[in-house]
Amino acid sequence: MIEVSNLKKSYGKLEVLKQITFDVNKNDVVAVIGPSGSGKSTMLRSLIHLEEIDGGSIKVDGDYLVKDGVYASPHEIKRITAKMGMVFQHFNLFPHLTVKDNLEMAPRLLKREDVQVIEQRRAELLEKIGLTKWADAYPSRLSGGQKQRVAIARALMMNPDILLFDEPTSALDPELTGEVLQVMKDLAQEHMTMIVVTHEMGFAKEVANRVIFMDNGEIVESGHPTELFENPQCERTKAFLNRSLK
């Protein structure tokens, strides 16, 4: 579904991504872990063209978003990135819109789908995340966990093939984290292809079928969760896990 090769990105003289190469197959749940400032979010945002890279290639479902540092046309970029949905750390809901309108706005404006089709999908997704009775509420009335569940549902409204999560629980109180992780676990069981940048080692261990450890702009190590967590090969991975799993 996604092929990334030799991705490079710098801010001035600071290299934030150094030759990043990996791929994601259909139905994979890939957890990306590593210390703050290691380039995880920049890498994720580059996949959906929220960051422009300086070199390398990104291929999504057979189409090049960028090839050897040269981007596709604006029309193609729009078409390719529409295959992906993004869930942000700080929800990014529209505060002046109700939950219902937050979910319906993008498909109405961008897909121009039949109103009944949109409303039915919205009702199904709100039921799925357990927030049907909050359809007419504004985001200010919701808890952090509820807001993030709405943000996930909003991403799903566009019927993406791939979901990208950028530290979806790091802005939440610990007691609210579980409800968001449960929605993500349910999506994994339904075989949604996902890339999750996360500090939740339990989620990475239990739900992901592959874990990528990044540090200092590089992929240091990747593998099956059991291998990576129980028998890491690199000293940097061992040191990070020793700190994170205490």
Tab-separated table of C-alpha atoms in Angstrom:
chain	number	residue	atom	x	y	z
A	1	MET	CA	0.000	0.000	0.000
A	2	ILE	CA	2.867	2.383	0.787
A	3	GLU	CA	6.476	2.217	-0.405
A	4	VAL	CA	8.913	4.757	1.011
A	5	SER	CA	12.512	4.901	-0.164
A	6	ASN	CA	15.429	7.122	0.839
A	7	LEU	CA	13.242	9.866	2.297
A	8	LYS	CA	15.214	12.974	3.226
A	9	LYS	CA	14.081	16.163	4.933
A	10	SER	CA	16.032	19.044	6.452
A	11	TYR	CA	15.168	22.298	8.169
A	12	GLY	CA	18.169	24.413	7.273
A	13	LYS	CA	21.191	22.427	8.421
A	14	LEU	CA	19.142	20.158	10.695
A	15	GLU	CA	18.515	16.786	9.072
A	16	VAL	CA	15.211	15.495	10.428
A	17	LEU	CA	14.832	12.514	8.075
A	18	LYS	CA	17.839	10.553	6.852
A	19	GLN	CA	17.302	7.975	4.100
A	20	ILE	CA	14.039	6.606	5.534
A	21	THR	CA	13.002	3.395	3.744
A	22	PHE	CA	10.101	1.061	4.605
A	23	ASP	CA	6.895	-0.322	3.157
A	24	VAL	CA	3.402	-1.042	4.418
A	25	ASN	CA	1.265	-3.886	3.109
A	26	LYS	CA	-2.514	-4.018	2.958
A	27	ASN	CA	-4.045	-4.702	6.421
A	28	ASP	CA	-0.746	-3.962	8.207
A	29	VAL	CA	-0.803	-2.122	11.514
A	30	VAL	CA	2.605	-0.473	11.764
A	31	ALA	CA	3.538	1.226	15.043
A	32	VAL	CA	6.279	3.856	14.857
A	33	ILE	CA	8.029	4.425	18.177
A	34	GLY	CA	11.023	6.419	19.334
A	35	PRO	CA	12.043	9.402	21.450
A	36	SER	CA	10.592	12.876	20.918
A	37	GLY	CA	12.341	14.719	18.110
A	38	SER	CA	13.315	11.551	16.250
A	39	GLY	CA	11.398	12.524	13.077
A	40	LYS	CA	8.362	10.244	13.523
A	41	SER	CA	5.687	12.904	13.004
A	42	THR	CA	7.577	14.570	10.143
A	43	MET	CA	7.819	11.213	8.387
A	44	LEU	CA	4.104	10.533	8.886
A	45	ARG	CA	3.040	14.008	7.737
A	46	SER	CA	5.171	13.678	4.604
A	47	LEU	CA	3.136	10.627	3.537
A	48	ILE	CA	0.012	12.763	3.196
A	49	HIS	CA	1.845	15.841	1.854
A	50	LEU	CA	1.548	17.960	4.984
A	51	GLU	CA	5.354	18.168	4.823
A	52	GLU	CA	7.355	18.422	1.619
A	53	ILE	CA	10.403	16.185	1.474
A	54	ASP	CA	13.784	17.120	-0.008
A	55	GLY	CA	14.640	13.761	-1.580
A	56	GLY	CA	13.449	10.198	-2.000
A	57	SER	CA	10.203	8.597	-3.143
A	58	ILE	CA	6.741	7.862	-1.729
A	59	LYS	CA	4.469	5.465	-3.589
A	60	VAL	CA	0.856	4.987	-2.434
A	61	ASP	CA	-1.184	2.070	-3.796
A	62	GLY	CA	0.990	1.921	-6.923
A	63	ASP	CA	1.104	5.667	-7.648
A	64	TYR	CA	4.036	7.972	-6.958
A	65	LEU	CA	3.207	10.916	-4.711
A	66	VAL	CA	6.844	11.933	-5.117
A	67	LYS	CA	9.576	10.194	-7.123
A	68	ASP	CA	13.249	10.975	-6.507
A	69	GLY	CA	12.255	14.261	-4.882
A	70	VAL	CA	9.924	15.351	-7.711
A	71	TYR	CA	6.240	15.624	-6.791
A	72	ALA	CA	3.293	14.575	-8.941
A	73	SER	CA	0.966	17.235	-10.348
A	74	PRO	CA	-1.366	19.021	-7.872
A	75	HIS	CA	-4.321	17.053	-9.270
A	76	GLU	CA	-2.487	13.742	-8.780
A	77	ILE	CA	-1.328	14.725	-5.288
A	78	LYS	CA	-4.949	15.409	-4.324
A	79	ARG	CA	-6.103	12.076	-5.783
A	80	ILE	CA	-3.327	10.063	-4.116
A	81	THR	CA	-3.580	11.687	-0.669
A	82	ALA	CA	-7.382	11.154	-0.730
A	83	LYS	CA	-6.618	7.455	-0.202
A	84	MET	CA	-5.374	8.312	3.295
A	85	GLY	CA	-7.009	9.716	6.411
A	86	MET	CA	-5.111	11.460	9.209
A	87	VAL	CA	-5.849	11.635	12.928
A	88	PHE	CA	-3.928	14.322	14.783
A	89	GLN	CA	-2.641	14.610	18.330
A	90	HIS	CA	-4.856	17.621	19.114
A	91	PHE	CA	-8.044	16.440	17.355
A	92	ASN	CA	-8.308	19.476	14.989
A	93	LEU	CA	-12.117	19.483	15.129
A	94	PHE	CA	-13.915	22.616	13.961
A	95	PRO	CA	-15.109	24.245	17.215
A	96	HIS	CA	-18.011	26.109	15.560
A	97	LEU	CA	-19.491	22.921	14.060
A	98	THR	CA	-21.456	20.183	15.802
A	99	VAL	CA	-20.110	16.618	15.898
A	100	LYS	CA	-22.511	15.738	13.077
A	101	ASP	CA	-21.359	18.642	10.906
A	102	ASN	CA	-17.678	17.931	11.630
A	103	LEU	CA	-18.203	14.440	10.202
A	104	GLU	CA	-20.308	15.451	7.208
A	105	MET	CA	-18.459	18.516	5.964
A	106	ALA	CA	-15.569	16.908	4.028
A	107	PRO	CA	-17.660	14.316	2.119
A	108	ARG	CA	-20.239	16.997	1.269
A	109	LEU	CA	-17.634	19.451	-0.044
A	110	LEU	CA	-15.016	17.120	-1.514
A	111	LYS	CA	-16.862	13.988	-2.577
A	112	ARG	CA	-20.225	15.633	-3.274
A	113	GLU	CA	-21.926	12.396	-2.333
A	114	ASP	CA	-25.665	11.955	-1.946
A	115	VAL	CA	-26.826	13.536	1.317
A	116	GLN	CA	-28.589	10.367	2.462
A	117	VAL	CA	-25.463	8.275	1.881
A	118	ILE	CA	-23.402	10.724	3.951
A	119	GLU	CA	-25.944	10.857	6.765
A	120	GLN	CA	-26.224	7.075	6.928
A	121	ARG	CA	-22.437	6.645	7.101
A	122	ARG	CA	-22.225	9.333	9.779
A	123	ALA	CA	-24.915	7.595	11.860
A	124	GLU	CA	-23.130	4.246	11.514
A	125	LEU	CA	-19.757	5.698	12.526
A	126	LEU	CA	-21.157	7.566	15.534
A	127	GLU	CA	-22.743	4.318	16.687
A	128	LYS	CA	-19.455	2.500	16.123
A	129	ILE	CA	-17.553	4.943	18.375
A	130	GLY	CA	-20.387	5.080	20.944
A	131	LEU	CA	-21.264	8.752	20.488
A	132	THR	CA	-24.662	8.693	18.767
A	133	LYS	CA	-26.281	10.887	21.418
A	134	TRP	CA	-23.559	13.519	21.009
A	135	ALA	CA	-24.317	14.148	17.312
A	136	ASP	CA	-25.647	17.681	17.942
A	137	ALA	CA	-23.066	18.637	20.574
A	138	TYR	CA	-20.203	21.051	19.936
A	139	PRO	CA	-16.609	19.894	20.564
A	140	SER	CA	-16.328	22.113	23.664
A	141	ARG	CA	-18.826	19.815	25.413
A	142	LEU	CA	-16.793	16.663	24.774
A	143	SER	CA	-13.997	15.085	26.781
A	144	GLY	CA	-10.600	14.678	25.132
A	145	GLY	CA	-11.268	11.010	24.527
A	146	GLN	CA	-14.621	11.760	22.907
A	147	LYS	CA	-13.034	14.423	20.687
A	148	GLN	CA	-10.401	11.988	19.493
A	149	ARG	CA	-13.021	9.338	18.757
A	150	VAL	CA	-14.923	11.927	16.694
A	151	ALA	CA	-11.667	12.783	14.879
A	152	ILE	CA	-11.198	9.095	13.989
A	153	ALA	CA	-14.795	8.884	12.741
A	154	ARG	CA	-14.275	12.056	10.694
A	155	ALA	CA	-11.237	10.489	8.989
A	156	LEU	CA	-13.276	7.333	8.274
A	157	MET	CA	-16.081	9.374	6.665
A	158	MET	CA	-13.898	9.729	3.547
A	159	ASN	CA	-13.571	5.934	3.215
A	160	PRO	CA	-9.751	5.957	3.229
A	161	ASP	CA	-7.703	2.871	2.383
A	162	ILE	CA	-5.060	3.846	4.948
A	163	LEU	CA	-5.319	5.640	8.291
A	164	LEU	CA	-2.402	7.617	9.727
A	165	PHE	CA	-2.339	8.398	13.456
A	166	ASP	CA	0.026	11.016	14.883
A	167	GLU	CA	0.338	10.297	18.608
A	168	PRO	CA	-3.466	10.082	18.976
A	169	THR	CA	-3.443	9.599	22.759
A	170	SER	CA	-0.565	11.800	23.917
A	171	ALA	CA	-2.831	14.806	24.628
A	172	LEU	CA	-5.233	12.682	26.702
A	173	ASP	CA	-5.451	11.916	30.391
A	174	PRO	CA	-4.502	8.280	31.062
A	175	GLU	CA	-8.093	7.276	31.915
A	176	LEU	CA	-9.305	8.559	28.519
A	177	THR	CA	-6.552	6.860	26.522
A	178	GLY	CA	-8.185	3.415	26.746
A	179	GLU	CA	-11.384	4.420	24.953
A	180	VAL	CA	-9.437	5.765	21.963
A	181	LEU	CA	-7.116	2.750	21.823
A	182	GLN	CA	-10.172	0.480	21.856
A	183	VAL	CA	-11.559	2.143	18.724
A	184	MET	CA	-8.141	1.676	17.077
A	185	LYS	CA	-8.009	-1.981	18.138
A	186	ASP	CA	-11.459	-2.508	16.616
A	187	LEU	CA	-10.252	-0.969	13.343
A	188	ALA	CA	-7.211	-3.268	13.361
A	189	GLN	CA	-9.500	-6.281	13.813
A	190	GLU	CA	-11.482	-5.056	10.804
A	191	HIS	CA	-8.183	-5.107	8.830
A	192	MET	CA	-7.811	-1.357	8.336
A	193	THR	CA	-4.300	-0.522	7.122
A	194	MET	CA	-2.802	1.800	9.746
A	195	ILE	CA	0.428	3.598	10.567
A	196	VAL	CA	0.464	4.751	14.169
A	197	VAL	CA	3.080	7.057	15.666
A	198	THR	CA	2.677	6.319	19.354
A	199	HIS	CA	4.176	6.330	22.844
A	200	GLU	CA	1.750	3.559	23.868
A	201	MET	CA	4.052	0.556	24.034
A	202	GLY	CA	1.205	-1.736	25.098
A	203	PHE	CA	-0.725	-0.894	21.931
A	204	ALA	CA	2.360	-1.379	19.772
A	205	LYS	CA	2.999	-4.758	21.395
A	206	GLU	CA	-0.578	-6.018	21.302
A	207	VAL	CA	-2.081	-4.616	18.097
A	208	ALA	CA	0.716	-3.862	15.612
A	209	ASN	CA	2.079	-6.578	13.357
A	210	ARG	CA	5.242	-4.517	12.796
A	211	VAL	CA	7.094	-1.954	14.889
A	212	ILE	CA	9.511	0.646	13.522
A	213	PHE	CA	11.923	2.281	15.975
A	214	MET	CA	13.176	5.701	14.906
A	215	ASP	CA	15.895	7.779	16.517
A	216	ASN	CA	17.725	10.876	15.301
A	217	GLY	CA	15.928	10.905	11.944
A	218	GLU	CA	16.746	7.283	11.106
A	219	ILE	CA	15.008	3.917	11.203
A	220	VAL	CA	17.257	2.110	13.650
A	221	GLU	CA	15.366	-1.179	13.763
A	222	SER	CA	12.073	-2.703	12.677
A	223	GLY	CA	10.416	-6.043	13.083
A	224	HIS	CA	7.583	-8.045	14.625
A	225	PRO	CA	6.602	-6.657	18.055
A	226	THR	CA	7.645	-9.857	19.839
A	227	GLU	CA	11.141	-9.718	18.318
A	228	LEU	CA	11.641	-6.002	18.746
A	229	PHE	CA	10.395	-5.756	22.318
A	230	GLU	CA	11.824	-8.994	23.663
A	231	ASN	CA	15.049	-9.242	21.688
A	232	PRO	CA	16.095	-5.850	20.280
A	233	GLN	CA	19.262	-6.007	18.199
A	234	CYS	CA	20.513	-2.413	18.545
A	235	GLU	CA	21.821	-0.699	21.650
A	236	ARG	CA	19.759	2.425	20.912
A	237	THR	CA	16.584	0.327	20.779
A	238	LYS	CA	17.482	-1.436	24.043
A	239	ALA	CA	18.155	1.877	25.813
A	240	PHE	CA	14.865	3.392	24.591
A	241	LEU	CA	12.813	0.348	25.596
A	242	ASN	CA	14.474	0.184	29.013
A	243	ARG	CA	13.325	3.771	29.633
A	244	SER	CA	9.870	3.366	28.084
A	245	LEU	CA	8.863	0.046	29.603
A	246	LYS	CA	9.739	0.845	33.230
